[in-house]
XYZ file of C-alpha atoms in Angstrom:
387
model
C 52.152 -56.308 -20.034
C 53.692 -53.601 -22.497
C 56.513 -53.889 -25.248
C 59.139 -51.632 -26.174
C 61.685 -51.253 -28.881
C 65.084 -50.604 -26.932
C 66.205 -47.556 -27.039
C 69.089 -45.747 -25.358
C 65.895 -42.833 -24.021
C 62.518 -43.600 -23.212
C 59.581 -41.380 -21.486
C 57.904 -42.837 -19.607
C 54.057 -43.130 -19.293
C 52.414 -41.561 -16.251
C 49.295 -43.240 -14.904
C 47.547 -41.935 -11.653
C 46.102 -43.928 -8.941
C 43.554 -42.936 -6.395
C 40.821 -45.478 -3.884
C 38.875 -47.477 -5.273
C 36.309 -46.796 -2.610
C 35.231 -43.908 -0.345
C 37.604 -45.113 2.208
C 37.609 -43.975 6.297
C 39.983 -41.778 8.433
C 40.948 -38.234 7.508
C 43.745 -38.602 4.694
C 43.400 -40.535 1.688
C 46.371 -41.763 -0.385
C 47.207 -40.787 -3.720
C 49.936 -42.612 -6.321
C 51.358 -41.784 -9.313
C 52.686 -44.899 -11.644
C 55.495 -44.163 -14.282
C 56.448 -47.491 -16.693
C 58.268 -47.924 -19.584
C 61.034 -44.857 -19.060
C 65.077 -45.149 -19.359
C 67.040 -44.004 -18.349
C 66.143 -44.191 -14.262
C 66.515 -40.599 -13.324
C 63.221 -39.319 -12.802
C 61.070 -36.436 -10.672
C 57.743 -36.462 -9.851
C 56.418 -33.203 -8.801
C 52.666 -32.721 -7.208
C 50.223 -29.662 -7.173
C 47.028 -28.586 -5.606
C 45.070 -26.839 -7.590
C 48.254 -25.233 -9.353
C 50.933 -25.124 -6.043
C 52.739 -27.071 -5.434
C 53.178 -29.576 -2.808
C 56.556 -30.825 -1.243
C 55.183 -33.866 1.763
C 55.046 -36.949 -0.745
C 57.389 -39.569 -0.977
C 59.255 -41.434 -4.410
C 59.865 -45.077 -4.174
C 63.491 -45.370 -5.841
C 62.851 -46.796 -9.720
C 62.656 -50.293 -10.623
C 64.482 -52.462 -14.112
C 62.059 -54.776 -15.576
C 63.531 -55.810 -19.690
C 66.033 -52.855 -19.193
C 62.772 -50.137 -18.769
C 62.131 -48.729 -15.196
C 59.270 -48.210 -13.386
C 57.998 -45.585 -11.102
C 55.903 -44.677 -8.454
C 55.149 -41.283 -6.178
C 52.806 -41.362 -3.161
C 50.504 -38.608 -1.498
C 48.858 -37.984 1.485
C 45.415 -35.663 1.217
C 43.155 -34.168 2.931
C 39.689 -36.524 2.946
C 37.940 -32.697 3.235
C 40.100 -31.596 0.374
C 39.479 -34.532 -1.356
C 35.507 -34.490 -0.617
C 35.697 -31.032 -2.113
C 36.775 -32.293 -5.314
C 39.996 -30.581 -4.804
C 42.520 -30.851 -8.359
C 45.620 -32.752 -7.482
C 48.295 -33.304 -9.976
C 51.267 -35.594 -10.643
C 53.970 -34.465 -13.232
C 56.910 -36.664 -13.998
C 60.008 -35.435 -15.863
C 62.379 -37.154 -17.080
C 65.516 -36.841 -19.875
C 63.569 -38.206 -22.736
C 61.492 -34.713 -22.689
C 57.862 -35.431 -24.900
C 56.703 -34.662 -27.911
C 56.522 -30.686 -29.461
C 53.874 -28.482 -28.216
C 52.331 -27.524 -31.049
C 50.204 -24.228 -31.871
C 47.797 -23.478 -35.319
C 46.812 -20.143 -35.986
C 44.676 -18.401 -38.935
C 45.459 -14.028 -40.113
C 44.532 -12.823 -42.685
C 45.532 -8.751 -43.604
C 45.021 -8.888 -47.143
C 41.492 -10.202 -49.274
C 43.833 -11.581 -51.554
C 46.349 -13.693 -49.465
C 45.727 -15.129 -45.754
C 47.924 -16.531 -43.775
C 48.975 -19.467 -41.268
C 51.069 -19.503 -37.987
C 52.461 -23.129 -36.264
C 54.302 -22.696 -33.789
C 56.160 -26.045 -32.630
C 57.144 -25.766 -28.288
C 59.437 -27.846 -26.087
C 61.548 -29.779 -28.925
C 64.431 -32.889 -28.213
C 66.604 -33.356 -30.086
C 67.496 -30.058 -32.516
C 66.258 -31.776 -35.878
C 62.679 -31.147 -37.259
C 60.843 -30.801 -40.443
C 57.643 -29.030 -40.128
C 55.222 -29.481 -43.514
C 51.689 -27.708 -44.465
C 48.770 -30.028 -45.725
C 45.793 -28.440 -47.153
C 42.814 -31.187 -46.516
C 45.371 -33.959 -46.206
C 47.895 -33.134 -48.972
C 50.418 -31.556 -49.235
C 50.362 -27.766 -50.478
C 52.275 -26.753 -53.745
C 50.909 -23.716 -55.093
C 51.880 -21.184 -52.070
C 52.521 -17.713 -52.033
C 56.354 -17.729 -49.467
C 56.972 -20.330 -46.523
C 59.154 -19.021 -43.995
C 61.059 -21.125 -41.106
C 62.914 -19.315 -38.157
C 65.585 -21.243 -36.682
C 65.603 -22.916 -33.582
C 65.706 -21.341 -30.616
C 67.313 -22.966 -27.241
C 66.273 -23.474 -23.591
C 67.875 -25.993 -21.020
C 65.292 -27.314 -18.980
C 66.252 -30.016 -15.805
C 69.842 -31.042 -18.285
C 67.883 -31.243 -21.684
C 68.186 -28.819 -24.321
C 64.230 -27.949 -25.768
C 63.897 -26.053 -29.016
C 61.920 -24.275 -30.366
C 60.874 -23.406 -34.155
C 57.414 -21.315 -36.252
C 57.005 -22.112 -39.703
C 54.889 -19.307 -41.480
C 52.740 -19.777 -44.536
C 50.553 -17.666 -47.219
C 48.417 -18.663 -49.571
C 46.017 -17.007 -52.377
C 42.325 -16.916 -50.762
C 40.516 -17.793 -53.860
C 42.058 -21.335 -53.646
C 40.185 -21.637 -50.092
C 36.777 -22.619 -50.157
C 34.622 -22.210 -47.218
C 35.862 -25.380 -44.265
C 39.083 -25.663 -46.008
C 41.625 -27.955 -43.498
C 45.544 -26.705 -42.972
C 48.059 -29.356 -40.950
C 50.754 -28.348 -39.794
C 52.802 -31.676 -39.367
C 55.510 -31.899 -37.200
C 58.695 -34.559 -37.841
C 61.490 -35.066 -35.032
C 63.625 -37.755 -33.995
C 64.889 -39.568 -31.159
C 67.609 -41.858 -31.881
C 66.544 -42.397 -35.310
C 63.629 -43.183 -34.935
C 60.705 -40.387 -36.815
C 58.724 -39.316 -34.223
C 55.575 -36.827 -36.047
C 53.145 -34.962 -34.067
C 50.543 -32.658 -36.092
C 48.122 -29.845 -35.265
C 44.984 -28.668 -37.728
C 42.872 -25.701 -38.030
C 39.852 -24.963 -40.767
C 40.401 -21.665 -42.583
C 36.622 -20.855 -41.390
C 34.197 -21.079 -39.027
C 30.210 -20.338 -38.747
C 28.541 -17.919 -36.452
C 24.813 -17.495 -36.696
C 22.629 -15.454 -34.320
C 19.180 -17.405 -33.851
C 16.085 -15.873 -33.491
C 15.204 -14.930 -30.081
C 12.499 -16.999 -28.109
C 10.338 -15.159 -25.944
C 8.761 -16.675 -22.854
C 5.847 -14.925 -21.785
C 5.223 -17.382 -18.325
C 9.046 -15.494 -16.749
C 8.856 -12.858 -18.829
C 11.980 -13.475 -20.331
C 14.312 -13.547 -23.770
C 16.866 -16.152 -24.321
C 19.091 -15.094 -27.384
C 21.476 -17.674 -29.218
C 24.484 -17.993 -30.975
C 24.868 -21.264 -32.925
C 28.317 -21.447 -34.016
C 28.989 -24.538 -36.277
C 32.363 -26.226 -38.047
C 34.957 -25.223 -36.086
C 37.989 -27.070 -35.186
C 39.303 -27.909 -33.395
C 37.149 -27.564 -30.156
C 38.359 -24.720 -28.040
C 35.977 -22.044 -28.590
C 35.077 -19.276 -26.348
C 31.770 -16.821 -26.412
C 30.794 -14.065 -24.838
C 27.675 -11.344 -24.384
C 28.235 -7.619 -25.411
C 25.085 -5.522 -24.935
C 25.102 -1.844 -26.758
C 28.963 -2.972 -27.387
C 29.831 -3.816 -23.366
C 30.632 -6.759 -21.798
C 27.446 -8.272 -20.569
C 27.683 -8.778 -16.418
C 26.517 -11.820 -14.634
C 25.450 -9.910 -11.952
C 22.341 -8.966 -14.503
C 22.221 -11.465 -16.850
C 22.796 -15.775 -17.557
C 24.688 -16.882 -19.775
C 26.197 -20.218 -21.078
C 27.706 -21.922 -23.511
C 27.207 -25.556 -24.980
C 29.970 -28.471 -24.448
C 31.113 -28.652 -28.205
C 29.808 -31.715 -30.024
C 31.545 -33.393 -32.714
C 30.028 -34.016 -36.025
C 32.164 -35.368 -39.966
C 35.642 -34.165 -38.188
C 34.259 -30.450 -36.914
C 32.443 -29.393 -33.954
C 29.127 -27.127 -33.221
C 28.522 -25.593 -29.968
C 25.637 -23.285 -28.715
C 25.791 -20.007 -26.470
C 23.202 -18.305 -24.644
C 22.022 -15.597 -23.291
C 18.900 -14.949 -20.694
C 17.240 -10.908 -20.119
C 14.120 -9.638 -18.973
C 11.007 -9.644 -21.620
C 10.671 -5.658 -20.902
C 14.713 -4.414 -20.993
C 14.633 -6.386 -24.085
C 11.742 -4.425 -25.515
C 14.445 -1.177 -25.240
C 14.759 -0.192 -28.476
C 18.309 1.226 -27.816
C 19.830 -2.443 -26.890
C 21.658 -3.890 -29.522
C 22.811 -7.434 -27.907
C 26.353 -9.510 -30.037
C 28.149 -12.424 -29.446
C 31.865 -13.071 -29.542
C 33.231 -15.892 -31.329
C 37.116 -16.268 -30.752
C 38.588 -19.123 -32.397
C 41.544 -19.324 -33.898
C 40.632 -20.168 -37.266
C 38.719 -16.956 -37.546
C 40.576 -15.132 -40.185
C 40.978 -11.488 -38.712
C 42.796 -8.913 -37.055
C 40.165 -9.455 -33.539
C 40.311 -13.044 -33.691
C 36.869 -12.966 -33.190
C 33.460 -12.801 -34.998
C 30.796 -10.574 -33.726
C 26.620 -10.960 -34.372
C 24.846 -8.510 -33.369
C 20.352 -8.758 -32.854
C 18.192 -6.018 -31.588
C 14.899 -4.942 -30.972
C 12.918 -2.056 -32.499
C 9.447 -1.155 -30.431
C 9.494 2.746 -31.776
C 8.033 1.613 -35.698
C 6.664 -2.184 -34.165
C 9.300 -3.523 -36.157
C 11.309 -6.553 -35.349
C 14.574 -6.900 -37.009
C 16.700 -10.619 -37.063
C 20.262 -10.965 -38.560
C 20.095 -14.597 -39.580
C 23.504 -15.106 -41.223
C 22.435 -18.972 -41.452
C 26.297 -19.823 -43.458
C 28.736 -18.071 -45.126
C 30.128 -19.676 -48.540
C 32.855 -17.945 -50.532
C 30.292 -15.389 -52.646
C 26.902 -13.754 -50.344
C 23.664 -14.641 -51.852
C 21.213 -12.684 -50.465
C 17.232 -12.637 -50.304
C 16.195 -9.567 -48.904
C 12.485 -9.492 -48.047
C 10.932 -6.496 -47.273
C 6.763 -6.599 -46.365
C 5.029 -3.120 -45.812
C 0.870 -4.079 -45.125
C -1.027 -1.040 -45.341
C -4.589 -0.163 -46.318
C -3.881 0.862 -49.762
C -1.492 -2.053 -50.992
C -2.884 -3.791 -53.758
C -3.872 -7.836 -54.106
C -0.547 -8.814 -55.183
C 1.182 -6.953 -52.373
C -0.798 -8.492 -50.202
C 0.229 -11.607 -51.092
C 3.086 -11.299 -51.058
C 3.068 -10.327 -47.848
C 1.268 -12.737 -46.402
C 3.714 -14.756 -47.973
C 6.683 -13.392 -45.549
C 4.645 -13.906 -42.587
C 4.330 -17.198 -43.143
C 8.365 -17.275 -43.667
C 8.620 -15.727 -40.441
C 6.011 -18.167 -38.422
C 7.874 -21.285 -40.508
C 11.342 -19.667 -39.431
C 10.282 -19.568 -35.960
C 8.474 -22.734 -35.718
C 11.414 -24.698 -36.909
C 14.197 -22.984 -34.699
C 11.670 -23.568 -31.120
C 11.811 -27.607 -32.436
C 14.995 -27.191 -32.930
C 16.024 -25.515 -29.436
C 14.330 -27.473 -28.023
C 16.016 -30.592 -28.811
C 19.447 -29.924 -29.961
C 20.973 -31.687 -26.568
C 19.567 -34.735 -29.098
C 20.917 -33.202 -32.797
C 23.615 -30.862 -33.421
C 23.419 -30.923 -37.161
C 22.072 -28.007 -39.246
C 21.995 -27.633 -42.910
C 21.392 -24.174 -44.814
C 22.798 -22.927 -48.316
C 22.463 -19.128 -48.432
C 22.452 -16.236 -46.363
C 18.696 -15.083 -45.032
C 18.318 -11.518 -43.865
C 14.658 -10.725 -42.955
C 13.526 -6.799 -42.354
C 9.672 -6.761 -41.737
C 7.672 -4.334 -40.756
C 4.387 -4.866 -38.718
C 1.519 -2.099 -39.056
C -1.546 -1.981 -36.170
C -4.453 -0.901 -38.818
C -7.452 0.039 -35.767
């Protein structure tokens, strides 16, 4: 049994009800159960794949311990049920719900970083929005603006929306700084809290390509790490044009949580012959609300030049505040002195180890998806074929 404080209004807790077994017959009964709400006025709605359904039953609410419970039932075809069509039950009640919060990061200035917090559909009107950096209230802000509330009427209840905009110095933002927008509202003298967070930075790496000689294909991998929240979208471009799903195979793994942030892999598969076309450049584009630039995306590119037998791989293994670079340019020739030959050999060994580590990593990345590298590595190697 649920126990609730006695309030003038209380929103419902909603549970779906579905058949326990496979059952028989051409129809399947689904239910929607709402409990713990007051006042008793409550409306159920149903939809299938977003299309409203009207042929359902709503039973009168029943009172228990000063609160109410209600049930709605609908019968759907077994054919739709077995095809895993999506059926949704929604409940409208005067108590409403906590506001929808959306936090975005943006920047037009290297010296400043801006954050936006949108609170939508809250009631009553009184509210407060507070900004936190890594769990602590922000004191060194450049400025903060709170908008006036906007109003709309829904099911007889006034719902409000508002926004807060924060600007802070960029030099005060180490990598992976978490900003939280905390919303505080009131419901019958009881505080209602909700919050949403965003990381200032996320990291995107284009990993070295893997050639599959048996299938004559190449797999390109885009690794996205340390992002929050978990919603992320990875797309692919070929020479700045969207990759066609009829010509290429691409996929993105489900985000995996690690120490409060998420990581994911996006992969593109293409033919080995096309990969060796020196005119092609392949880019992964990562869209996430924490990306701090105007187009809300991070782009990483990779290509292979065959005219000079050159492999060029851009490895952004981390994106720290300063960008240390190690540039290794190996050009072997018969006339190179012994010291240069030693440097070339060292470069080849390093490339071999990186390729080996990547091959092992792509085999087990579904098991462990943690990668910790501290520098930016840009490796360009020119191979000379001696005949």
